């Protein structure tokens, strides 16, 4: 059964770190791209980062590329998003999503058809 489950969210102070996990089941990570998105209250869902399962090539939103890092653990069927030096504007619900088979890494939500339920990240002092 196809499933993506996010975890690792929580409350973190500005400048702090958090690691989000997207654990998948029901498909082979090496055949798809996985992306992380976030949605702040009242705003559209935006693409943060993505990774291609076959070669681990990555892409980042400009505002996070020097602070966030995406990676894959194939043995654990998990895609991670490491958040460092977080800012209040990083607050939102973070979702992971799966692309179509063999699709390239893109940050547009319309390119992803399977989604997790999200995990809340709140950056506040």
XYZ file of N, CA, C and O in Angstrom:
500
model
N 0.835 -1.185 0.000
C 0.000 0.000 0.000
C 0.876 1.243 0.000
O 1.749 1.397 0.846
N 0.611 2.143 -0.929
C 1.382 3.369 -1.052
C 1.148 4.263 0.157
O 0.000 4.552 0.508
N 2.209 4.687 0.802
C 2.079 5.529 1.978
C 3.328 6.391 2.158
O 4.446 5.937 1.913
N 3.112 7.645 2.575
C 4.186 8.545 2.973
C 3.792 9.123 4.339
O 2.685 9.661 4.470
N 4.682 9.014 5.304
C 4.383 9.473 6.652
C 5.492 10.396 7.127
O 6.650 9.974 7.258
N 5.123 11.649 7.407
C 6.079 12.622 7.912
C 6.142 12.562 9.446
O 5.143 12.264 10.109
N 7.323 12.883 9.959
C 7.504 12.981 11.402
C 8.659 13.922 11.689
O 9.407 14.297 10.774
N 8.806 14.293 12.951
C 9.946 15.097 13.362
C 9.663 16.568 13.570
O 10.555 17.315 13.977
N 8.450 16.998 13.287
C 8.120 18.400 13.490
C 8.037 18.754 14.962
O 8.096 17.882 15.836
N 7.912 20.039 15.230
C 7.791 20.489 16.611
C 8.072 21.964 16.734
O 8.129 22.686 15.728
N 8.279 22.392 17.964
C 8.593 23.779 18.261
C 10.112 23.933 18.368
O 10.764 23.163 19.085
N 10.652 24.908 17.682
C 12.095 25.133 17.700
C 12.336 26.636 17.755
O 11.573 27.421 17.184
N 13.386 27.036 18.438
C 13.712 28.454 18.548
C 14.404 28.941 17.285
O 15.070 28.154 16.594
N 14.287 30.202 16.960
C 15.033 30.756 15.824
C 16.515 30.450 15.957
O 17.097 30.577 17.054
N 17.114 30.038 14.853
C 18.515 29.658 14.862
C 18.757 28.201 15.192
O 19.892 27.713 15.057
N 17.721 27.497 15.584
C 17.855 26.095 15.961
C 17.769 25.150 14.783
O 17.752 25.574 13.606
N 17.728 23.848 15.082
C 17.721 22.801 14.059
C 16.625 21.792 14.339
O 16.193 21.610 15.481
N 16.234 21.118 13.257
C 15.201 20.087 13.334
C 15.433 19.143 12.163
O 15.868 19.595 11.085
N 15.170 17.864 12.351
C 15.232 16.930 11.227
C 13.874 16.295 11.009
O 13.327 15.642 11.911
N 13.361 16.477 9.817
C 12.092 15.878 9.436
C 12.342 14.577 8.684
O 13.322 14.466 7.939
N 11.457 13.619 8.880
C 11.552 12.341 8.196
C 10.292 12.087 7.374
O 9.190 12.431 7.802
N 10.483 11.492 6.230
C 9.378 11.042 5.376
C 9.616 9.554 5.131
O 10.470 9.186 4.327
N 8.878 8.720 5.835
C 9.040 7.277 5.699
C 8.001 6.750 4.723
O 6.805 7.018 4.887
N 8.468 6.024 3.727
C 7.583 5.577 2.656
C 7.374 4.069 2.714
O 8.188 3.333 3.297
N 6.305 3.630 2.074
C 6.065 2.207 1.903
C 5.243 2.017 0.629
O 4.563 2.939 0.178
N 5.358 0.839 0.054
C 4.550 0.508 -1.107
C 5.144 0.862 -2.449
O 4.509 0.646 -3.490
N 6.350 1.400 -2.465
C 7.002 1.683 -3.741
C 8.516 1.752 -3.540
O 9.007 1.836 -2.407
N 9.253 1.733 -4.643
C 10.710 1.749 -4.629
C 11.203 3.179 -4.779
O 10.976 3.827 -5.802
N 11.905 3.667 -3.761
C 12.411 5.044 -3.773
C 13.274 5.329 -4.989
O 13.328 6.462 -5.462
N 13.955 4.344 -5.504
C 14.895 4.575 -6.603
C 14.189 4.895 -7.921
O 14.850 5.299 -8.883
N 12.878 4.736 -7.959
C 12.144 4.965 -9.203
C 11.394 6.297 -9.235
O 10.753 6.618 -10.248
N 11.505 7.063 -8.147
C 10.708 8.284 -8.038
C 11.542 9.427 -7.490
O 12.616 9.223 -6.923
N 11.008 10.629 -7.634
C 11.523 11.781 -6.909
C 10.605 12.054 -5.724
O 9.386 11.860 -5.814
N 11.217 12.506 -4.642
C 10.486 12.871 -3.438
C 10.759 14.337 -3.144
O 11.916 14.781 -3.230
N 9.719 15.074 -2.825
C 9.863 16.490 -2.519
C 9.261 16.814 -1.164
O 8.361 16.126 -0.683
N 9.796 17.873 -0.569
C 9.230 18.451 0.640
C 8.584 19.784 0.282
O 9.194 20.598 -0.434
N 7.394 19.986 0.826
C 6.658 21.224 0.650
C 6.295 21.764 2.026
O 6.265 21.017 2.999
N 6.013 23.044 2.093
C 5.481 23.598 3.338
C 4.336 24.541 3.006
O 4.283 25.144 1.928
N 3.454 24.652 3.989
C 2.319 25.554 3.837
C 2.105 26.323 5.121
O 1.835 25.730 6.172
N 2.267 27.627 5.033
C 2.019 28.501 6.169
C 0.542 28.910 6.153
O -0.099 28.895 5.100
N -0.003 29.289 7.311
C -1.414 29.699 7.365
C -1.718 30.814 6.367
O -1.004 31.821 6.313
N -2.744 30.619 5.569
C -3.163 31.632 4.619
C -2.311 31.745 3.372
O -2.525 32.646 2.551
N -1.349 30.847 3.213
C -0.466 30.915 2.049
C -0.556 29.642 1.222
O -1.013 28.604 1.692
N -0.098 29.742 -0.008
C -0.064 28.573 -0.889
C 1.027 27.602 -0.445
O 2.024 27.995 0.173
N 0.842 26.365 -0.815
C 1.877 25.365 -0.560
C 3.072 25.642 -1.475
O 2.900 25.843 -2.684
N 4.285 25.660 -0.917
C 5.480 25.941 -1.718
C 6.486 24.806 -1.605
O 6.650 24.192 -0.548
N 7.168 24.562 -2.713
C 8.193 23.526 -2.757
C 9.469 23.987 -2.072
O 9.964 25.083 -2.352
N 10.012 23.160 -1.194
C 11.214 23.478 -0.438
C 12.431 22.793 -1.038
O 13.469 23.411 -1.254
N 12.299 21.505 -1.282
C 13.433 20.739 -1.773
C 12.928 19.436 -2.364
O 11.844 18.960 -2.013
N 13.719 18.866 -3.272
C 13.378 17.566 -3.831
C 14.650 16.788 -4.114
O 15.742 17.369 -4.215
N 14.489 15.474 -4.244
C 15.627 14.599 -4.496
C 15.188 13.487 -5.435
O 14.084 12.938 -5.304
N 16.051 13.166 -6.376
C 15.766 12.097 -7.323
C 16.252 10.785 -6.736
O 17.428 10.659 -6.383
N 15.369 9.806 -6.657
C 15.727 8.553 -6.017
C 16.807 7.767 -6.738
O 17.567 7.044 -6.097
N 16.922 7.901 -8.047
C 17.874 7.092 -8.807
C 19.310 7.592 -8.691
O 20.245 6.796 -8.764
N 19.497 8.915 -8.503
C 20.866 9.437 -8.484
C 21.120 10.447 -7.369
O 22.210 11.019 -7.300
N 20.131 10.689 -6.526
C 20.235 11.597 -5.383
C 20.559 13.034 -5.780
O 21.057 13.809 -4.954
N 20.265 13.407 -7.002
C 20.407 14.820 -7.360
C 19.305 15.604 -6.645
O 18.224 15.063 -6.380
N 19.596 16.851 -6.338
C 18.701 17.629 -5.488
C 18.420 19.006 -6.070
O 19.108 19.502 -6.958
N 17.388 19.633 -5.508
C 17.022 20.995 -5.856
C 16.459 21.639 -4.600
O 15.824 20.964 -3.777
N 16.709 22.968 -4.469
C 16.244 23.684 -3.287
C 15.605 25.011 -3.668
O 16.006 25.662 -4.637
N 14.652 25.430 -2.849
C 14.133 26.787 -2.897
C 15.273 27.724 -2.503
O 16.037 27.421 -1.575
N 15.405 28.851 -3.205
C 16.528 29.748 -2.952
C 16.641 30.167 -1.480
O 17.739 30.255 -0.925
N 15.525 30.412 -0.842
C 15.560 30.943 0.522
C 16.004 29.918 1.564
O 16.259 30.280 2.712
N 16.127 28.643 1.179
C 16.526 27.619 2.153
C 17.798 26.892 1.759
O 18.316 26.089 2.543
N 18.333 27.139 0.577
C 19.392 26.266 0.050
C 20.660 26.285 0.882
O 21.460 25.337 0.822
N 20.903 27.325 1.651
C 22.096 27.355 2.508
C 21.800 26.910 3.939
O 22.716 26.907 4.782
N 20.543 26.517 4.202
C 20.156 26.160 5.578
C 19.534 24.768 5.681
O 19.606 24.149 6.739
N 18.914 24.291 4.620
C 18.237 22.990 4.651
C 19.004 21.994 3.787
O 19.669 22.361 2.816
N 18.878 20.709 4.136
C 19.551 19.668 3.377
C 18.653 18.441 3.285
O 18.134 17.975 4.299
N 18.492 17.919 2.065
C 17.657 16.736 1.838
C 18.554 15.536 1.583
O 19.623 15.661 0.977
N 18.132 14.365 2.056
C 18.924 13.158 1.868
C 18.015 11.931 1.896
O 16.857 12.010 2.314
N 18.558 10.803 1.444
C 17.808 9.542 1.387
C 18.561 8.468 2.157
O 19.785 8.346 2.040
N 17.826 7.668 2.910
C 18.339 6.428 3.492
C 17.508 5.315 2.874
O 16.371 5.073 3.272
N 18.091 4.636 1.857
C 17.324 3.618 1.135
C 16.962 2.442 2.038
O 15.878 1.882 1.931
N 17.874 2.076 2.895
C 17.613 0.942 3.788
C 16.453 1.175 4.729
O 15.716 0.247 5.085
N 16.257 2.441 5.115
C 15.178 2.798 6.025
C 13.942 3.296 5.275
O 12.958 3.681 5.917
N 14.020 3.315 3.944
C 12.908 3.832 3.132
C 12.476 5.219 3.601
O 11.274 5.508 3.721
N 13.445 6.062 3.839
C 13.153 7.367 4.436
C 13.913 8.479 3.714
O 15.086 8.312 3.372
N 13.219 9.576 3.505
C 13.828 10.801 2.993
C 13.827 11.821 4.132
O 12.786 12.049 4.758
N 14.974 12.419 4.366
C 15.120 13.377 5.461
C 15.199 14.802 4.926
O 15.694 15.036 3.831
N 14.740 15.732 5.746
C 14.981 17.148 5.498
C 15.559 17.730 6.778
O 14.868 17.806 7.797
N 16.828 18.079 6.717
C 17.517 18.704 7.843
C 17.314 20.205 7.763
O 17.677 20.825 6.751
N 16.751 20.780 8.815
C 16.518 22.216 8.887
C 17.504 22.816 9.880
O 17.479 22.479 11.067
N 18.375 23.686 9.433
C 19.340 24.371 10.289
C 19.130 25.876 10.205
O 18.623 26.392 9.208
N 19.531 26.568 11.280
C 19.421 28.032 11.330
C 18.017 28.479 10.925
O 17.842 29.362 10.075
N 17.029 27.881 11.541
C 15.647 28.149 11.141
C 15.248 29.571 11.488
O 15.789 30.190 12.419
N 14.279 30.068 10.723
C 13.753 31.422 10.880
C 12.253 31.343 11.171
O 11.607 30.349 10.816
N 11.682 32.385 11.762
C 10.225 32.363 12.010
C 9.412 32.106 10.735
O 8.371 31.437 10.793
N 9.904 32.569 9.607
C 9.166 32.361 8.352
C 9.243 30.924 7.844
O 8.606 30.583 6.850
N 10.010 30.081 8.525
C 10.017 28.647 8.176
C 8.836 27.912 8.811
O 8.643 26.720 8.552
N 8.077 28.598 9.628
C 6.909 27.993 10.268
C 5.876 27.554 9.249
O 5.594 28.277 8.287
N 5.326 26.364 9.458
C 4.283 25.863 8.576
C 4.131 24.363 8.739
O 4.846 23.728 9.520
N 3.191 23.817 7.991
C 3.038 22.365 7.929
C 3.909 21.869 6.777
O 3.818 22.373 5.653
N 4.749 20.908 7.071
C 5.669 20.351 6.083
C 5.134 19.008 5.595
O 4.822 18.124 6.397
N 5.049 18.894 4.275
C 4.546 17.691 3.629
C 5.627 17.072 2.752
O 6.416 17.789 2.143
N 5.642 15.750 2.644
C 6.449 15.118 1.614
C 5.499 14.526 0.562
O 4.339 14.215 0.868
N 6.027 14.393 -0.644
C 5.190 13.941 -1.751
C 6.028 13.158 -2.758
O 7.243 13.384 -2.872
N 5.363 12.278 -3.482
C 6.029 11.449 -4.480
C 5.642 11.879 -5.886
O 4.465 12.142 -6.170
N 6.642 11.884 -6.752
C 6.412 12.256 -8.146
C 5.820 11.086 -8.931
O 5.614 9.993 -8.404
N 5.590 11.336 -10.218
C 5.303 10.233 -11.129
C 6.574 9.396 -11.293
O 7.684 9.874 -11.027
N 6.433 8.186 -11.782
C 7.582 7.286 -11.934
C 8.607 7.885 -12.896
O 8.238 8.423 -13.947
N 9.876 7.827 -12.512
C 11.008 8.313 -13.297
C 10.997 9.824 -13.516
O 11.761 10.337 -14.329
N 10.132 10.540 -12.809
C 10.056 11.982 -13.002
C 11.283 12.675 -12.415
O 11.889 12.192 -11.447
N 11.621 13.820 -12.999
C 12.722 14.614 -12.496
C 12.297 15.363 -11.237
O 11.119 15.399 -10.880
N 13.263 15.968 -10.614
C 13.042 16.699 -9.373
C 12.519 18.092 -9.688
O 13.207 18.865 -10.328
N 11.314 18.404 -9.262
C 10.721 19.718 -9.487
C 10.051 20.185 -8.207
O 9.707 19.379 -7.347
N 9.834 21.480 -8.076
C 9.276 22.035 -6.846
C 7.841 22.521 -7.013
O 7.334 23.243 -6.167
N 7.191 22.106 -8.079
C 5.797 22.477 -8.292
C 4.877 21.417 -7.707
O 4.999 20.232 -8.051
N 3.944 21.799 -6.833
C 3.053 20.800 -6.231
C 2.260 19.991 -7.257
O 1.918 18.830 -7.001
N 1.987 20.586 -8.407
C 1.181 19.890 -9.411
C 1.876 18.665 -9.998
O 1.239 17.832 -10.631
N 3.179 18.552 -9.774
C 3.947 17.421 -10.308
C 3.916 16.211 -9.379
O 4.506 15.187 -9.703
N 3.240 16.313 -8.273
C 3.268 15.262 -7.266
C 1.856 14.764 -6.985
O 0.944 15.553 -6.732
N 1.700 13.440 -7.022
C 0.361 12.880 -6.915
C 0.066 12.147 -5.629
O -1.093 11.840 -5.346
N 1.085 11.850 -4.854
C 0.882 11.133 -3.597
C 1.512 11.942 -2.481
O 2.680 12.343 -2.584
N 0.752 12.177 -1.421
C 1.168 13.082 -0.355
C 1.007 12.449 1.018
O 0.109 11.617 1.234
N 1.854 12.870 1.930
C 1.658 12.549 3.327
C 0.707 13.542 3.962
O 0.232 14.477 3.305
N 0.468 13.357 5.252
C -0.493 14.215 5.952
C 0.160 15.444 6.565
O -0.538 16.359 7.004
N 1.475 15.468 6.627
C 2.166 16.648 7.093
C 2.590 16.586 8.548
O 2.056 15.810 9.344
N 3.581 17.422 8.870
C 4.048 17.570 10.241
C 4.271 19.070 10.492
O 4.825 19.761 9.632
N 3.837 19.534 11.651
C 3.882 20.959 11.960
C 5.265 21.363 12.460
O 5.821 20.732 13.364
N 5.803 22.432 11.887
C 7.035 23.045 12.370
C 6.706 24.473 12.793
O 6.169 25.241 12.004
N 7.031 24.798 14.037
C 6.795 26.142 14.548
C 8.112 26.709 15.042
O 8.762 26.115 15.907
N 8.510 27.835 14.458
C 9.749 28.498 14.855
C 9.378 29.735 15.662
O 8.814 30.689 15.138
N 9.685 29.685 16.934
C 9.282 30.777 17.822
C 10.141 30.748 19.080
O 10.553 29.689 19.543
N 10.386 31.936 19.619
C 11.108 32.014 20.880
C 10.133 32.071 22.053
O 10.558 32.142 23.212
